[in-house]
mmCIF file of C-alpha atoms and ligand atoms in Angstrom:
data_model
loop_
_atom_site.group_PDB
_atom_site.id
_atom_site.type_symbol
_atom_site.label_atom_id
_atom_site.label_comp_id
_atom_site.label_asym_id
_atom_site.label_seq_id
_atom_site.Cartn_x
_atom_site.Cartn_y
_atom_site.Cartn_z
ATOM 1 C CA MET A 1 115.276 100.045 106.416
ATOM 2 C CA ILE A 2 112.057 98.066 105.656
ATOM 3 C CA PRO A 3 113.194 94.477 105.201
ATOM 4 C CA TYR A 4 111.557 92.106 102.664
ATOM 5 C CA GLY A 5 110.518 89.707 105.242
ATOM 6 C CA LYS A 6 110.213 89.471 109.024
ATOM 7 C CA HIS A 7 108.764 87.409 111.696
ATOM 8 C CA LEU A 8 106.013 88.490 114.043
ATOM 9 C CA VAL A 9 106.489 87.159 117.615
ATOM 10 C CA ASP A 10 103.946 88.269 120.314
ATOM 11 C CA GLU A 11 103.632 87.910 124.194
ATOM 12 C CA ALA A 12 101.991 84.599 123.830
ATOM 13 C CA ASP A 13 104.972 83.173 121.750
ATOM 14 C CA VAL A 14 107.372 84.315 124.605
ATOM 15 C CA GLN A 15 105.350 82.937 127.420
ATOM 16 C CA SER A 16 105.079 79.568 125.711
ATOM 17 C CA VAL A 17 108.864 79.366 125.205
ATOM 18 C CA VAL A 18 109.335 80.373 128.792
ATOM 19 C CA ASP A 19 106.986 77.948 130.124
ATOM 20 C CA VAL A 20 109.131 75.181 128.474
ATOM 21 C CA LEU A 21 112.241 76.649 129.955
ATOM 22 C CA ARG A 22 110.706 76.100 133.367
ATOM 23 C CA ASN A 23 109.677 72.328 132.315
ATOM 24 C CA GLN A 24 111.718 69.293 132.908
ATOM 25 C CA PHE A 25 112.643 68.715 129.449
ATOM 26 C CA LEU A 26 113.963 71.241 126.957
ATOM 27 C CA THR A 27 114.010 68.644 124.079
ATOM 28 C CA GLN A 28 112.170 65.343 123.789
ATOM 29 C CA GLY A 29 109.245 66.213 126.036
ATOM 30 C CA THR A 30 105.605 66.519 125.177
ATOM 31 C CA VAL A 31 105.659 69.822 123.074
ATOM 32 C CA VAL A 32 107.214 68.154 119.732
ATOM 33 C CA PRO A 33 104.427 65.577 119.744
ATOM 34 C CA ARG A 34 101.844 68.350 120.287
ATOM 35 C CA PHE A 35 103.200 70.571 117.548
ATOM 36 C CA GLU A 36 103.237 67.530 115.080
ATOM 37 C CA GLN A 37 99.529 66.835 115.734
ATOM 38 C CA ALA A 38 98.785 70.418 115.367
ATOM 39 C CA LEU A 39 100.414 70.312 111.867
ATOM 40 C CA CYS A 40 98.528 67.414 110.849
ATOM 41 C CA ASP A 41 95.226 69.004 112.228
ATOM 42 C CA TYR A 42 95.960 72.214 110.191
ATOM 43 C CA THR A 43 97.002 70.509 106.991
ATOM 44 C CA GLY A 44 95.003 67.474 106.893
ATOM 45 C CA ALA A 45 98.085 65.182 106.516
ATOM 46 C CA ARG A 46 97.995 62.022 108.780
ATOM 47 C CA HIS A 47 101.646 62.074 110.026
ATOM 48 C CA ALA A 48 103.918 64.832 110.893
ATOM 49 C CA VAL A 49 107.896 64.528 111.569
ATOM 50 C CA ALA A 50 109.287 67.643 113.116
ATOM 51 C CA VAL A 51 112.873 68.135 112.416
ATOM 52 C CA ASN A 52 115.414 71.125 113.102
ATOM 53 C CA SER A 53 115.204 72.662 109.647
ATOM 54 C CA ALA A 54 113.558 72.169 106.230
ATOM 55 C CA THR A 55 116.816 71.349 104.982
ATOM 56 C CA SER A 56 117.096 68.306 107.296
ATOM 57 C CA GLY A 57 113.435 67.411 106.365
ATOM 58 C CA LEU A 58 114.309 67.312 102.403
ATOM 59 C CA HIS A 59 117.428 65.166 103.250
ATOM 60 C CA ILE A 60 115.344 62.470 105.202
ATOM 61 C CA ALA A 61 112.561 62.856 102.628
ATOM 62 C CA CYS A 62 114.889 61.799 99.989
ATOM 63 C CA LEU A 63 116.296 58.825 102.259
ATOM 64 C CA ALA A 64 112.784 57.741 103.060
ATOM 65 C CA ALA A 65 112.003 57.700 99.019
ATOM 66 C CA GLY A 66 114.973 55.533 98.789
ATOM 67 C CA VAL A 67 117.188 57.998 96.998
ATOM 68 C CA SER A 68 120.998 57.037 96.916
ATOM 69 C CA SER A 69 123.911 57.186 94.743
ATOM 70 C CA GLY A 70 123.318 56.130 91.141
ATOM 71 C CA ASP A 71 120.080 57.849 91.327
ATOM 72 C CA VAL A 72 118.897 61.125 89.760
ATOM 73 C CA VAL A 73 116.677 63.550 91.515
ATOM 74 C CA TRP A 74 115.018 66.448 89.677
ATOM 75 C CA THR A 75 113.948 69.742 91.023
ATOM 76 C CA VAL A 76 113.636 73.231 89.707
ATOM 77 C CA PRO A 77 116.431 75.809 89.370
ATOM 78 C CA ASN A 78 114.066 78.681 90.726
ATOM 79 C CA SER A 79 114.725 77.756 94.444
ATOM 80 C CA PHE A 80 117.022 78.015 97.343
ATOM 81 C CA VAL A 81 119.910 75.540 97.087
ATOM 82 C CA ALA A 82 118.524 73.141 99.903
ATOM 83 C CA SER A 83 116.041 71.905 97.244
ATOM 84 C CA ALA A 84 118.740 70.367 95.146
ATOM 85 C CA ASN A 85 121.375 69.814 97.832
ATOM 86 C CA CYS A 86 119.433 67.138 99.535
ATOM 87 C CA ALA A 87 119.790 64.800 96.783
ATOM 88 C CA ARG A 88 123.712 65.504 96.732
ATOM 89 C CA PHE A 89 123.672 64.576 100.493
ATOM 90 C CA CYS A 90 122.312 61.104 99.442
ATOM 91 C CA GLY A 91 124.971 60.758 96.774
ATOM 92 C CA ALA A 92 122.503 61.083 93.929
ATOM 93 C CA GLU A 93 122.766 63.352 90.841
ATOM 94 C CA VAL A 94 120.505 66.406 90.491
ATOM 95 C CA ASP A 95 118.905 67.751 87.293
ATOM 96 C CA PHE A 96 116.494 70.595 86.824
ATOM 97 C CA VAL A 97 113.132 71.173 85.071
ATOM 98 C CA ASP A 98 112.583 74.641 83.977
ATOM 99 C CA ILE A 99 109.880 76.915 85.223
ATOM 100 C CA ASP A 100 106.794 78.331 83.685
ATOM 101 C CA PRO A 101 107.385 82.021 83.026
ATOM 102 C CA LEU A 102 103.830 82.888 84.327
ATOM 103 C CA THR A 103 103.764 81.001 87.809
ATOM 104 C CA ARG A 104 107.468 80.725 88.105
ATOM 105 C CA ASN A 105 106.726 77.118 89.274
ATOM 106 C CA LEU A 106 107.888 73.798 87.542
ATOM 107 C CA ALA A 107 106.717 74.069 83.774
ATOM 108 C CA ILE A 108 104.326 71.073 83.018
ATOM 109 C CA SER A 109 105.238 71.073 79.414
ATOM 110 C CA GLU A 110 108.988 70.918 80.288
ATOM 111 C CA LEU A 111 108.215 68.060 82.904
ATOM 112 C CA LYS A 112 106.432 66.146 80.059
ATOM 113 C CA ASN A 113 109.129 66.496 77.483
ATOM 114 C CA LYS A 114 112.074 65.710 80.086
ATOM 115 C CA LEU A 115 110.155 62.631 81.208
ATOM 116 C CA ALA A 116 109.749 61.377 77.677
ATOM 117 C CA GLU A 117 113.529 61.984 76.908
ATOM 118 C CA ALA A 118 114.377 60.147 80.292
ATOM 119 C CA GLN A 119 112.353 57.243 79.595
ATOM 120 C CA LYS A 120 113.926 56.828 76.284
ATOM 121 C CA ASN A 121 117.479 57.125 77.745
ATOM 122 C CA ASN A 122 116.504 55.057 80.649
ATOM 123 C CA ARG A 123 117.475 57.692 82.996
ATOM 124 C CA LEU A 124 114.189 58.168 84.841
ATOM 125 C CA PRO A 125 114.672 60.186 88.229
ATOM 126 C CA LYS A 126 114.042 58.407 91.459
ATOM 127 C CA ALA A 127 112.222 61.461 92.988
ATOM 128 C CA LEU A 128 110.950 64.770 91.901
ATOM 129 C CA ILE A 129 111.024 67.713 94.411
ATOM 130 C CA VAL A 130 108.767 70.435 93.467
ATOM 131 C CA VAL A 131 108.730 73.847 94.934
ATOM 132 C CA HIS A 132 105.479 76.010 95.540
ATOM 133 C CA PHE A 133 107.460 79.320 94.583
ATOM 134 C CA ALA A 134 106.426 82.360 96.721
ATOM 135 C CA GLY A 135 103.736 80.095 98.396
ATOM 136 C CA LEU A 136 101.653 79.403 95.128
ATOM 137 C CA SER A 137 100.930 75.743 94.849
ATOM 138 C CA CYS A 138 102.333 73.719 91.801
ATOM 139 C CA ASP A 139 99.573 72.126 89.789
ATOM 140 C CA MET A 140 100.263 68.861 91.763
ATOM 141 C CA GLN A 141 97.358 66.706 90.260
ATOM 142 C CA GLN A 142 98.822 67.162 86.699
ATOM 143 C CA ILE A 143 102.350 66.575 88.185
ATOM 144 C CA GLN A 144 101.369 63.284 89.893
ATOM 145 C CA GLN A 145 99.560 62.189 86.708
ATOM 146 C CA LEU A 146 102.912 62.440 84.906
ATOM 147 C CA THR A 147 105.136 60.923 87.533
ATOM 148 C CA GLN A 148 102.938 58.110 88.843
ATOM 149 C CA PRO A 149 103.234 55.728 85.817
ATOM 150 C CA PHE A 150 107.157 55.753 86.371
ATOM 151 C CA ASN A 151 107.037 55.320 90.181
ATOM 152 C CA ILE A 152 108.748 58.412 90.902
ATOM 153 C CA ALA A 153 108.584 59.814 94.309
ATOM 154 C CA LEU A 154 106.890 63.135 94.572
ATOM 155 C CA ILE A 155 108.193 65.511 97.183
ATOM 156 C CA GLU A 156 106.738 69.008 97.763
ATOM 157 C CA ASP A 157 109.319 71.536 99.192
ATOM 158 C CA ALA A 158 106.723 73.774 100.776
ATOM 159 C CA ALA A 159 109.038 76.045 102.514
ATOM 160 C CA HIS A 160 107.038 78.912 101.192
ATOM 161 C CA ALA A 161 103.390 77.607 101.071
ATOM 162 C CA LEU A 162 102.372 76.654 104.780
ATOM 163 C CA GLY A 163 98.833 78.236 104.931
ATOM 164 C CA GLY A 164 98.192 78.151 101.138
ATOM 165 C CA ASP A 165 95.489 76.265 99.374
ATOM 166 C CA TYR A 166 95.248 73.936 96.258
ATOM 167 C CA LEU A 167 92.042 72.592 95.036
ATOM 168 C CA GLY A 168 90.186 73.595 98.099
ATOM 169 C CA ARG A 169 92.607 71.909 100.453
ATOM 170 C CA LYS A 170 95.563 72.874 102.677
ATOM 171 C CA ILE A 171 98.937 72.606 101.068
ATOM 172 C CA GLY A 172 100.616 69.816 103.117
ATOM 173 C CA CYS A 173 97.766 67.456 102.934
ATOM 174 C CA CYS A 174 99.765 65.243 100.472
ATOM 175 C CA GLN A 175 96.668 64.405 98.508
ATOM 176 C CA PHE A 176 98.927 64.354 95.271
ATOM 177 C CA SER A 177 102.402 63.681 96.773
ATOM 178 C CA ASP A 178 104.386 61.214 99.042
ATOM 179 C CA MET A 179 105.633 63.845 101.412
ATOM 180 C CA THR A 180 105.768 67.552 101.916
ATOM 181 C CA VAL A 181 108.426 69.523 103.575
ATOM 182 C CA LEU A 182 107.809 72.773 105.638
ATOM 183 C CA SER A 183 110.314 75.353 106.909
ATOM 184 C CA PHE A 184 109.769 77.452 110.048
ATOM 185 C CA HIS A 185 112.874 79.738 109.474
ATOM 186 C CA PRO A 186 111.881 83.272 110.690
ATOM 187 C CA VAL A 187 111.096 84.611 107.228
ATOM 188 C CA LYS A 188 108.548 81.831 106.336
ATOM 189 C CA SER A 189 104.751 81.646 107.121
ATOM 190 C CA ILE A 190 105.228 80.818 110.755
ATOM 191 C CA THR A 191 108.618 80.396 112.678
ATOM 192 C CA SER A 192 110.227 78.330 115.446
ATOM 193 C CA ALA A 193 113.517 80.117 114.958
ATOM 194 C CA GLU A 194 115.182 77.288 113.069
ATOM 195 C CA GLY A 195 112.702 74.242 112.322
ATOM 196 C CA GLY A 196 110.839 72.156 109.777
ATOM 197 C CA ALA A 197 108.627 69.325 109.428
ATOM 198 C CA VAL A 198 107.967 66.457 107.036
ATOM 199 C CA LEU A 199 104.272 65.573 106.296
ATOM 200 C CA THR A 200 102.909 62.289 104.740
ATOM 201 C CA ASN A 201 99.796 60.097 104.680
ATOM 202 C CA ASP A 202 101.936 56.994 104.503
ATOM 203 C CA ALA A 203 102.531 55.366 107.884
ATOM 204 C CA GLU A 204 105.463 53.401 106.610
ATOM 205 C CA MET A 205 107.157 56.426 105.141
ATOM 206 C CA ALA A 206 106.547 58.241 108.519
ATOM 207 C CA SER A 207 108.270 55.515 110.398
ATOM 208 C CA LYS A 208 111.286 55.740 108.085
ATOM 209 C CA LEU A 209 111.238 59.655 108.407
ATOM 210 C CA THR A 210 111.446 59.219 112.252
ATOM 211 C CA LEU A 211 114.359 56.795 112.110
ATOM 212 C CA PHE A 212 116.372 58.784 109.874
ATOM 213 C CA ALA A 213 115.744 62.028 112.054
ATOM 214 C CA LYS A 214 116.803 60.235 115.275
ATOM 215 C CA HIS A 215 120.128 58.492 114.572
ATOM 216 C CA GLY A 216 118.356 55.402 113.033
ATOM 217 C CA THR A 217 117.642 54.194 116.385
ATOM 218 C CA THR A 218 114.340 52.734 117.710
ATOM 219 C CA ARG A 219 112.752 51.578 120.912
ATOM 220 C CA ASP A 220 109.983 49.696 119.131
ATOM 221 C CA PRO A 221 110.288 46.058 119.713
ATOM 222 C CA ASN A 222 108.486 45.414 116.644
ATOM 223 C CA MET A 223 111.134 47.064 114.447
ATOM 224 C CA MET A 224 114.139 45.269 116.435
ATOM 225 C CA GLN A 225 115.948 42.211 115.460
ATOM 226 C CA GLY A 226 116.441 39.424 117.981
ATOM 227 C CA VAL A 227 115.425 40.051 121.549
ATOM 228 C CA ASN A 228 114.581 43.315 123.495
ATOM 229 C CA GLU A 229 116.973 43.017 126.367
ATOM 230 C CA GLY A 230 115.128 45.411 128.822
ATOM 231 C CA PRO A 231 113.517 48.755 129.233
ATOM 232 C CA TRP A 232 116.826 50.709 128.618
ATOM 233 C CA TYR A 233 117.206 48.919 125.130
ATOM 234 C CA TYR A 234 117.235 50.397 121.869
ATOM 235 C CA GLN A 235 118.703 49.480 118.472
ATOM 236 C CA GLN A 236 120.288 51.208 115.585
ATOM 237 C CA ILE A 237 118.800 49.585 112.354
ATOM 238 C CA GLU A 238 119.650 52.340 110.009
ATOM 239 C CA LEU A 239 122.421 55.215 109.592
ATOM 240 C CA GLY A 240 120.381 58.028 110.721
ATOM 241 C CA TYR A 241 120.975 61.831 111.916
ATOM 242 C CA ASN A 242 120.206 63.982 114.726
ATOM 243 C CA TYR A 243 117.673 66.106 113.165
ATOM 244 C CA ARG A 244 115.229 66.382 116.026
ATOM 245 C CA LEU A 245 113.493 69.743 116.876
ATOM 246 C CA SER A 246 113.793 70.630 120.485
ATOM 247 C CA ASP A 247 110.729 71.404 122.783
ATOM 248 C CA LEU A 248 111.852 75.005 123.044
ATOM 249 C CA HIS A 249 111.584 75.536 119.312
ATOM 250 C CA ALA A 250 108.469 73.425 119.097
ATOM 251 C CA ALA A 251 106.767 75.772 121.764
ATOM 252 C CA LEU A 252 107.456 78.686 119.489
ATOM 253 C CA GLY A 253 106.064 76.959 116.432
ATOM 254 C CA LEU A 254 102.908 75.612 118.134
ATOM 255 C CA SER A 255 102.201 79.030 119.493
ATOM 256 C CA GLN A 256 102.678 80.612 116.227
ATOM 257 C CA LEU A 257 100.677 78.165 114.355
ATOM 258 C CA GLN A 258 97.560 79.531 116.395
ATOM 259 C CA LYS A 259 98.119 82.739 114.346
ATOM 260 C CA LEU A 260 98.898 81.139 110.932
ATOM 261 C CA ASP A 261 95.589 81.914 109.232
ATOM 262 C CA GLU A 262 95.731 85.602 110.580
ATOM 263 C CA PHE A 263 99.259 85.911 108.976
ATOM 264 C CA ILE A 264 98.275 84.594 105.569
ATOM 265 C CA ALA A 265 94.927 86.898 105.514
ATOM 266 C CA LYS A 266 97.382 89.904 106.302
ATOM 267 C CA ARG A 267 99.769 88.788 103.583
ATOM 268 C CA ARG A 268 96.844 88.325 101.109
ATOM 269 C CA PHE A 269 95.469 91.696 101.996
ATOM 270 C CA LEU A 270 98.777 93.385 101.443
ATOM 271 C CA ALA A 271 99.230 91.302 98.170
ATOM 272 C CA LEU A 272 95.929 92.587 96.660
ATOM 273 C CA ARG A 273 97.024 96.311 97.754
ATOM 274 C CA TYR A 274 100.177 95.751 95.748
ATOM 275 C CA ARG A 275 98.208 94.610 93.001
ATOM 276 C CA LYS A 276 95.906 97.409 92.739
ATOM 277 C CA LYS A 277 98.515 100.174 93.355
ATOM 278 C CA LEU A 278 101.396 98.778 91.231
ATOM 279 C CA GLN A 279 99.424 97.824 88.142
ATOM 280 C CA ASP A 280 100.222 100.963 86.073
ATOM 281 C CA LEU A 281 104.028 100.645 86.405
ATOM 282 C CA PRO A 282 106.340 98.774 83.877
ATOM 283 C CA LEU A 283 106.298 95.547 85.936
ATOM 284 C CA ILE A 284 105.104 91.993 85.583
ATOM 285 C CA LEU A 285 103.053 91.392 88.904
ATOM 286 C CA PRO A 286 102.408 87.957 90.125
ATOM 287 C CA CYS A 287 99.958 85.910 88.347
ATOM 288 C CA GLU A 288 96.102 86.306 88.928
ATOM 289 C CA GLU A 289 95.414 82.916 90.307
ATOM 290 C CA SER A 290 98.108 83.374 93.223
ATOM 291 C CA TYR A 291 96.057 86.284 94.847
ATOM 292 C CA HIS A 292 93.416 83.969 96.739
ATOM 293 C CA THR A 293 95.273 80.688 97.138
ATOM 294 C CA SER A 294 98.970 81.530 97.712
ATOM 295 C CA ALA A 295 100.695 81.653 101.112
ATOM 296 C CA TRP A 296 102.295 84.866 100.021
ATOM 297 C CA HIS A 297 105.776 84.117 101.173
ATOM 298 C CA LEU A 298 107.020 86.676 98.781
ATOM 299 C CA TYR A 299 105.669 89.290 96.721
ATOM 300 C CA MET A 300 107.917 89.437 93.663
ATOM 301 C CA VAL A 301 107.668 91.839 90.483
ATOM 302 C CA GLU A 302 109.525 91.446 87.096
ATOM 303 C CA LEU A 303 111.164 94.613 85.603
ATOM 304 C CA THR A 304 110.173 94.976 81.969
ATOM 305 C CA LYS A 305 111.958 98.144 81.020
ATOM 306 C CA HIS A 306 114.439 99.062 83.833
ATOM 307 C CA ASP A 307 117.946 97.701 85.056
ATOM 308 C CA ARG A 308 117.652 95.372 88.082
ATOM 309 C CA LEU A 309 120.858 96.292 89.685
ATOM 310 C CA ARG A 310 120.252 100.066 89.447
ATOM 311 C CA THR A 311 116.566 99.865 90.712
ATOM 312 C CA TYR A 312 117.711 97.557 93.516
ATOM 313 C CA GLN A 313 120.218 99.966 94.621
ATOM 314 C CA GLY A 314 117.803 102.955 94.029
ATOM 315 C CA LEU A 315 115.378 101.394 96.605
ATOM 316 C CA HIS A 316 118.054 100.304 99.050
ATOM 317 C CA ASP A 317 119.275 103.815 98.986
ATOM 318 C CA LYS A 318 115.912 105.057 100.144
ATOM 319 C CA GLY A 319 115.558 102.628 102.857
ATOM 320 C CA ILE A 320 113.558 99.827 100.853
ATOM 321 C CA GLY A 321 115.154 96.444 101.506
ATOM 322 C CA VAL A 322 114.184 94.608 98.502
ATOM 323 C CA ASN A 323 115.797 91.258 97.735
ATOM 324 C CA VAL A 324 116.078 88.937 94.690
ATOM 325 C CA HIS A 325 114.629 85.262 94.601
ATOM 326 C CA TYR A 326 116.285 83.171 93.236
ATOM 327 C CA ILE A 327 119.840 82.935 91.650
ATOM 328 C CA PRO A 328 119.112 79.778 89.535
ATOM 329 C CA ILE A 329 120.665 76.823 91.468
ATOM 330 C CA HIS A 330 122.311 75.353 88.500
ATOM 331 C CA LEU A 331 124.565 78.705 88.074
ATOM 332 C CA GLN A 332 126.079 78.281 91.377
ATOM 333 C CA PRO A 333 129.672 77.482 91.034
ATOM 334 C CA TYR A 334 128.913 74.182 92.812
ATOM 335 C CA TYR A 335 126.394 73.153 90.463
ATOM 336 C CA GLN A 336 128.652 74.547 87.328
ATOM 337 C CA HIS A 337 131.405 72.333 88.505
ATOM 338 C CA LEU A 338 129.006 69.343 88.121
ATOM 339 C CA GLY A 339 128.472 70.485 84.339
ATOM 340 C CA PHE A 340 125.661 72.940 84.390
ATOM 341 C CA GLN A 341 126.089 76.226 82.572
ATOM 342 C CA GLN A 342 124.350 79.486 81.503
ATOM 343 C CA GLY A 343 121.664 78.813 78.986
ATOM 344 C CA ASP A 344 120.587 75.585 80.370
ATOM 345 C CA PHE A 345 117.253 76.708 81.960
ATOM 346 C CA PRO A 346 116.373 79.907 80.068
ATOM 347 C CA ASN A 347 113.186 80.630 81.866
ATOM 348 C CA ALA A 348 114.503 80.619 85.389
ATOM 349 C CA GLU A 349 117.723 82.750 84.296
ATOM 350 C CA HIS A 350 115.342 85.208 82.482
ATOM 351 C CA TYR A 351 113.219 85.518 85.597
ATOM 352 C CA TYR A 352 116.295 85.853 87.997
ATOM 353 C CA ASN A 353 117.759 88.669 85.506
ATOM 354 C CA HIS A 354 114.645 90.787 86.063
ATOM 355 C CA ALA A 355 112.983 89.930 89.480
ATOM 356 C CA LEU A 356 112.714 91.961 92.662
ATOM 357 C CA THR A 357 111.201 90.757 95.869
ATOM 358 C CA LEU A 358 109.297 93.675 97.776
ATOM 359 C CA PRO A 359 108.651 93.813 101.315
ATOM 360 C CA LEU A 360 105.699 91.638 102.575
ATOM 361 C CA PHE A 361 105.293 90.329 106.103
ATOM 362 C CA PRO A 362 102.354 90.169 108.356
ATOM 363 C CA SER A 363 103.432 93.296 110.492
ATOM 364 C CA LEU A 364 104.090 95.519 107.407
ATOM 365 C CA THR A 365 101.669 98.549 108.094
ATOM 366 C CA GLU A 366 99.865 100.055 105.137
ATOM 367 C CA THR A 367 101.856 103.241 105.762
ATOM 368 C CA GLU A 368 104.952 101.517 105.178
ATOM 369 C CA GLN A 369 103.685 99.680 102.113
ATOM 370 C CA ASP A 370 102.495 102.902 100.752
ATOM 371 C CA SER A 371 106.157 104.258 101.157
ATOM 372 C CA VAL A 372 107.484 101.211 99.425
ATOM 373 C CA ILE A 373 105.091 101.803 96.488
ATOM 374 C CA GLU A 374 105.850 105.482 96.374
ATOM 375 C CA THR A 375 109.743 105.037 96.439
ATOM 376 C CA LEU A 376 109.337 102.224 93.703
ATOM 377 C CA GLN A 377 107.306 104.699 91.554
ATOM 378 C CA GLU A 378 110.159 107.342 92.077
ATOM 379 C CA VAL A 379 112.913 104.906 91.282
ATOM 380 C CA LEU A 380 111.139 103.864 88.111
ATOM 381 C CA SER A 381 110.207 107.073 86.774
HETATM 382 C C1 LIG B 401 113.915 78.352 103.265
HETATM 383 C C2 LIG B 401 114.062 77.229 102.262
HETATM 384 C C3 LIG B 401 114.406 76.090 102.522
HETATM 385 C C4 LIG B 401 115.275 75.686 103.670
HETATM 386 O O1 LIG B 401 114.655 75.885 104.879
HETATM 387 P P1 LIG B 401 115.497 75.801 106.264
HETATM 388 O O2 LIG B 401 114.371 75.636 107.340
HETATM 389 O O3 LIG B 401 116.280 77.091 106.615
HETATM 390 O O4 LIG B 401 116.255 74.812 106.235
HETATM 391 C C5 LIG B 401 114.343 74.947 101.419
HETATM 392 N N1 LIG B 401 113.635 75.370 100.468
HETATM 393 C C6 LIG B 401 113.039 76.428 100.066
HETATM 394 C C7 LIG B 401 112.411 76.791 98.926
HETATM 395 C C8 LIG B 401 113.249 77.507 101.091
HETATM 396 O O5 LIG B 401 112.772 78.849 100.823
#
């Protein structure tokens, strides 16, 4: 079975993890800070806070943005549930902005209308979480222009997008946002097994993020109340979590980061190859602008004439592990219980009903890709 996504771990990765195992520290040593610095160097962001998953990262990003009960947070329905759950962790309500049928990212026109309506009803969101679906950046400049006048915190869920570009800079540089969240789950651009990071250019935000990721405790005398009682002393000044990344995980992430550009180049090469070889099939392929800037987390196609379930099954029967991204978040039973229903976000629903994700990962060979293409041709004929 050819899976839809797969990590690529080499001997250098193994060695860097083994080195940490022989060190004095398995966690809270020197590797996490080095990984954080390397993420800053790569993306151009000023601060990085490594965490144990993107889900944790999204949670503390919401907390650092001041999201709490009584607030509303907006995101898109075409994403993994974590993009919305993070707001619920903070006791906030969630609402969604439908997607653009072409990019499958947040639709600017929908955002514009929804903001105008929310302003009228005095129900503007505290934060907007945008998702760079499949690794293609949202139009951050335009989104920021729309949200800034209302003081809405802008958070990028870039779980798909490390290694991608936007307006000539790396995704993660936070040029048009307050924070960017990364995932290092094995199917993403690089892996630390489990892991994630929050990037920001704002020192105060970075310090809040660190606090929330480490039990709300600090050893910085400048942040303490009263006297510092000695070298052992720390204070808990917030309610925080244990969301730290371990040095073991960071060692894998740091070693993987050296290969990120290679991984993305291979993903782009394969995506272009898919485009050339699939263009005569009854499919909608990813939009043109994605081929040279996307991080290509997913290669997704939209069926125009065929039944999705039958196509999915036909491919699986022949060893091609296609997948589907995403079941719209608002249609999950948990969110339906909160009042959402079928028909609320028609673009995301239409896309979901016709979408298939084809195998795409750095170690996919051209021979394997050709067999995916030939099998798809057969199943659709
Ligand atoms: C994978 C993913 C997450 C969650 O990442 P974890 O590191 O597994 O917590 C969040 N958002 C999106 C869009 C994702 O694809």
